[in-house]
Coordinates of C-alpha atoms in Angstrom, one line a residue:
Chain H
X1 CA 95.7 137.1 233.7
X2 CA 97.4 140.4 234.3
X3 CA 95.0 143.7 233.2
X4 CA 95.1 147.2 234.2
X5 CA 92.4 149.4 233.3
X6 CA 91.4 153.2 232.8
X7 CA 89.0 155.6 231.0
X8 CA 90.5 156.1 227.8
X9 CA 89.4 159.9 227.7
X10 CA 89.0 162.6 230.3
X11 CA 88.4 166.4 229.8
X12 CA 88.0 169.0 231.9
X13 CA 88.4 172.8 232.7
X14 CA 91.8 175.0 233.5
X15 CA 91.5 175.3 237.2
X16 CA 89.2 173.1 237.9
X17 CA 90.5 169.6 239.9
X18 CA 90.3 166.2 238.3
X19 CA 90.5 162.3 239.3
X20 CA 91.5 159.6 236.6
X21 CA 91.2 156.3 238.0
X22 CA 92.7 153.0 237.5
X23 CA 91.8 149.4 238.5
X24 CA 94.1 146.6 238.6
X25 CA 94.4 142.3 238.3
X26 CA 97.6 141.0 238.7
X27 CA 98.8 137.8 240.3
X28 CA 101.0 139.5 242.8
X29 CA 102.0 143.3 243.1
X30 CA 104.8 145.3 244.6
X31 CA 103.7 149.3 244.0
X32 CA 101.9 151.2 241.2
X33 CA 103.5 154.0 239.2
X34 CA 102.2 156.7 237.5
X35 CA 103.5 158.3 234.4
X36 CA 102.8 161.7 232.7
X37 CA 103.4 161.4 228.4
X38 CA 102.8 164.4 226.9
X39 CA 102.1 163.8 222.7
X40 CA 105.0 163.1 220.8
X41 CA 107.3 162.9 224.1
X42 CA 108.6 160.1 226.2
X43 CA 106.8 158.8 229.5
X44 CA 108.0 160.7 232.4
X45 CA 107.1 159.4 236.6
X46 CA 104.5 161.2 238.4
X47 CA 104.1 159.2 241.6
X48 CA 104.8 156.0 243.3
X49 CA 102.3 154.2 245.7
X50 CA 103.0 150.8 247.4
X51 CA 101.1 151.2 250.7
X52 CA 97.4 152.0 251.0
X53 CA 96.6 156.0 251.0
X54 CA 97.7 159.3 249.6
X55 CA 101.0 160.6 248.3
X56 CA 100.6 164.0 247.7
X57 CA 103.2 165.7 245.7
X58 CA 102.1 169.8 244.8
X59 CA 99.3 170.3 242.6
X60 CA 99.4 166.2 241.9
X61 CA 98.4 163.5 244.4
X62 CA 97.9 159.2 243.9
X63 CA 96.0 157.3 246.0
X64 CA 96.0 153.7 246.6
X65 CA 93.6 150.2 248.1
X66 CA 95.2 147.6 247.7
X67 CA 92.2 145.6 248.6
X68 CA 89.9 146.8 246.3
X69 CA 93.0 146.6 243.1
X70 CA 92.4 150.5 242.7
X71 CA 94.4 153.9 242.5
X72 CA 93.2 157.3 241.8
X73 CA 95.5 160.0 240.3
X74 CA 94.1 163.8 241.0
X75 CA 95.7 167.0 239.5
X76 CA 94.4 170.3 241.4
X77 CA 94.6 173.8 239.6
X78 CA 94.5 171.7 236.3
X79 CA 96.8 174.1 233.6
X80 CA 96.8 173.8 229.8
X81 CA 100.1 171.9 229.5
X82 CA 98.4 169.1 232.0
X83 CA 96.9 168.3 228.6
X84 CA 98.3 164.6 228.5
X85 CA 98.5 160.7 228.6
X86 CA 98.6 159.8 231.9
X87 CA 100.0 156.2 232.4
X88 CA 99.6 153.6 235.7
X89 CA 101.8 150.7 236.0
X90 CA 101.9 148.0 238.2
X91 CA 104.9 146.5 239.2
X92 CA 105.4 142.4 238.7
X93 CA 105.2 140.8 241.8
X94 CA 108.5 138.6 240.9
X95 CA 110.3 141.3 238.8
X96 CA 110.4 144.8 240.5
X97 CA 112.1 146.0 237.3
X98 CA 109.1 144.3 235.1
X99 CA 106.1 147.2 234.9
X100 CA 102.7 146.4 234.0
X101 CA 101.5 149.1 231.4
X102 CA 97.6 150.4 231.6
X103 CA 96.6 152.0 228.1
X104 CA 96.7 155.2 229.5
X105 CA 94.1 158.1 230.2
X106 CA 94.1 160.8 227.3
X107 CA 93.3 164.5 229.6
X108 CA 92.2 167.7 227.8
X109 CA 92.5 170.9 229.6
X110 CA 90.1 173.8 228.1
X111 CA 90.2 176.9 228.9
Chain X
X1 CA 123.7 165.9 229.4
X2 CA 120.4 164.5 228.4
X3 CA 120.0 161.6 230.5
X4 CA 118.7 158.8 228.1
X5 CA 119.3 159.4 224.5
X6 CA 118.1 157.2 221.6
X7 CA 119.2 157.9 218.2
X8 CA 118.2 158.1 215.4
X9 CA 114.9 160.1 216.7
X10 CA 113.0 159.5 213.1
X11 CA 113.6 156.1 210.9
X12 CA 111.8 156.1 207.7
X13 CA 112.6 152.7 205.7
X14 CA 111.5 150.0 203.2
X15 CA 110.2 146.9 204.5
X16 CA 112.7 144.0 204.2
X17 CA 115.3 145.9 205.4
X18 CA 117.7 145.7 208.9
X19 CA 118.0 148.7 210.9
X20 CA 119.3 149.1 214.3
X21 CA 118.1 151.6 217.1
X22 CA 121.0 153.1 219.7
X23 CA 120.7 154.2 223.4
X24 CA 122.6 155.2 225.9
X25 CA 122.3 156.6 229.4
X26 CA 124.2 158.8 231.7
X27 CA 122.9 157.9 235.0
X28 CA 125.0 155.8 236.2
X29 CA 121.5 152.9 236.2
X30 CA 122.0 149.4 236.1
X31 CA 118.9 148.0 233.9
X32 CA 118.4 149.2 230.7
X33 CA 114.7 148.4 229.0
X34 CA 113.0 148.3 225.1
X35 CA 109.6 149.7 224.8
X36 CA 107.1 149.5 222.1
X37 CA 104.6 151.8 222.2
X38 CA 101.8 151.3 219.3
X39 CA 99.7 153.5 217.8
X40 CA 96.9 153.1 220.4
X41 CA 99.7 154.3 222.7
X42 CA 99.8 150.7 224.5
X43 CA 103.3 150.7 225.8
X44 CA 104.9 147.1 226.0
X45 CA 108.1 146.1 227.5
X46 CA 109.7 143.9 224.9
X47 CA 113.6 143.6 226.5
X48 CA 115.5 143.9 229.9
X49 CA 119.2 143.9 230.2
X50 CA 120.9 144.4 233.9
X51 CA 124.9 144.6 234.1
X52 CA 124.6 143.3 230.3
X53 CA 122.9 140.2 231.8
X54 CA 119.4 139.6 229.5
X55 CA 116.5 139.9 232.3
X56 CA 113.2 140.2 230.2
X57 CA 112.8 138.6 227.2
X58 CA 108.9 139.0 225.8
X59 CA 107.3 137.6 223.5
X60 CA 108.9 139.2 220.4
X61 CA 109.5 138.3 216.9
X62 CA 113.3 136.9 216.7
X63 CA 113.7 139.4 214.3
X64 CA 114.0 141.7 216.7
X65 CA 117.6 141.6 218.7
X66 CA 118.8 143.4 221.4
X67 CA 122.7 144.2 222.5
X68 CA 124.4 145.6 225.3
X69 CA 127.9 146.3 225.1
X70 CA 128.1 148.1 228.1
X71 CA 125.4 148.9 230.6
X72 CA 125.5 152.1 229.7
X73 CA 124.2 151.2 226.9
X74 CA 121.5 149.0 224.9
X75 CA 121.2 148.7 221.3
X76 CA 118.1 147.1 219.4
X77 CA 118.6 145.5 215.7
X78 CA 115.5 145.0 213.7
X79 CA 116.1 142.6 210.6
X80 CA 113.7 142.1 207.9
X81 CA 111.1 144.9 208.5
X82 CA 107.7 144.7 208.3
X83 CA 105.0 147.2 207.9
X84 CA 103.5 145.8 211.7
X85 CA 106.8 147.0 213.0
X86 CA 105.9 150.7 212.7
X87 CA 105.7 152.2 216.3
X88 CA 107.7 154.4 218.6
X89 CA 110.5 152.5 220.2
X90 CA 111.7 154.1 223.8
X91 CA 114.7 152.9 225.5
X92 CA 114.5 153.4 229.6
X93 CA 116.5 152.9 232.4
X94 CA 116.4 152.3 236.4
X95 CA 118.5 152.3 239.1
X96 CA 118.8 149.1 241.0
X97 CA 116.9 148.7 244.4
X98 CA 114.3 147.4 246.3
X99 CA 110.4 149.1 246.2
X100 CA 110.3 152.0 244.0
X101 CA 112.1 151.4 240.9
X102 CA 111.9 154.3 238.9
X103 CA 112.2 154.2 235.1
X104 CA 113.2 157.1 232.9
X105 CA 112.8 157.1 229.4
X106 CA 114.5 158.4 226.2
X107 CA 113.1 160.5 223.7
X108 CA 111.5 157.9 221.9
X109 CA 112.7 156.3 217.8
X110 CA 109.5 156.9 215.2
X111 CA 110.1 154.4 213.0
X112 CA 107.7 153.8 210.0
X113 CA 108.1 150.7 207.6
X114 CA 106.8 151.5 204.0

């Protein structure tokens, strides 16, 4: 079967830096997204990984093994309105249009 | 010149009855995609259309039918409502390529069966 997992909560501090991982099973896979839903709002993409490493984009970077079926998202300089969903998807191996959905990590930012 | 728009935003309705759900983008994309997204937040594809051609077809309730008249545009009709049915609906939509296939969503439909 297909299954994408993640902690279901995170909290942390306003400036401080935090990592929300995510493992995957699929039967094939062709790149992992992530996605930043803020409550009440739509899903909006944060980062696309396909090869193994880091893509570092600002204050938000995604890592990726492909060999051990595992990402990492990490937001540095965390701010109140990171206080989100955040989303990883895994692409269908047959179906690059097709995306795999995890449940999603909830993130509280305190100040 | 919001990019992907859904109306209506809110749908408030009896159960039994037919309702429909409208989207449309202006991005120019080729694939147009329904989303449920329950109230554990679990976000689950449910149609694909590309060029008007059906792609993804989940395991839904036949109930549940979707229509594109344009690929511009992707319509979802709900008949015979049931209380189950209450979710947010989001409509989405990607460009055609190969890799990195980004999909961008609408506002979302909140639609509650009473």
């Amino acid at each position: 079967g297909q299954n994408i997992d993640q902690p279901t909560e995170m909290t942390a501090t306003e400036g401080a830096i935090v990592q929300i991982n995510c493992t995957y099973q699929t039967s094939g896979f062709n790149g992992l997204f992530w996605y930043q839903q803020h409550a009440g709002e739509a899903p909006t993409f944060l980062s696309y990984n396909v090869l193994d490493g880091l893509e570092e984009k600002g204050r938000f970077s995604s890592f990726l093994s492909r060999s051990k079926g595992y990402s990492y998202l990490l937001l540095k300089e965390l701010q109140m309105k990171d206080s989100a969903s955040y989303l990883c998807a895994v692409t269908d191996a047959g179906n690059n249009r097709k995306l795999i959905w995890g449940l999603g990590t909830s993130l509280g930012v305190n100040p | 010149d919001t990019a992907v728009s859904q109306t209506p935003k809110y749908l408030v309705t009896q159960m039994g009855n037919d309702k429909s759900i409208k989207c449309e983008q202006n991005l120019g994309h080729d694939t147009m995609y329904w989303y449920k997204q329950d109230s554990k937040k679990f976000l689950k594809i449910m149609f694909s259309y590309n060029n008007k051609e059906l792609i993804i077809n989940e395991t839904v309730p036949n109930r549940f039918s979707p229509k594109s008249p344009d690929k511009a545009h992707l319509n979802l009709h709900i008949n015979s409502l049931e209380l189950g049915d209450s979710a947010v609906y989001f409509c989405a939509s990607s460009q055609d390529g190969r890799g990195q296939v980004i999909q961008y969503f609408g506002a979302g439909t909140r639609l509650s069966v009473l």
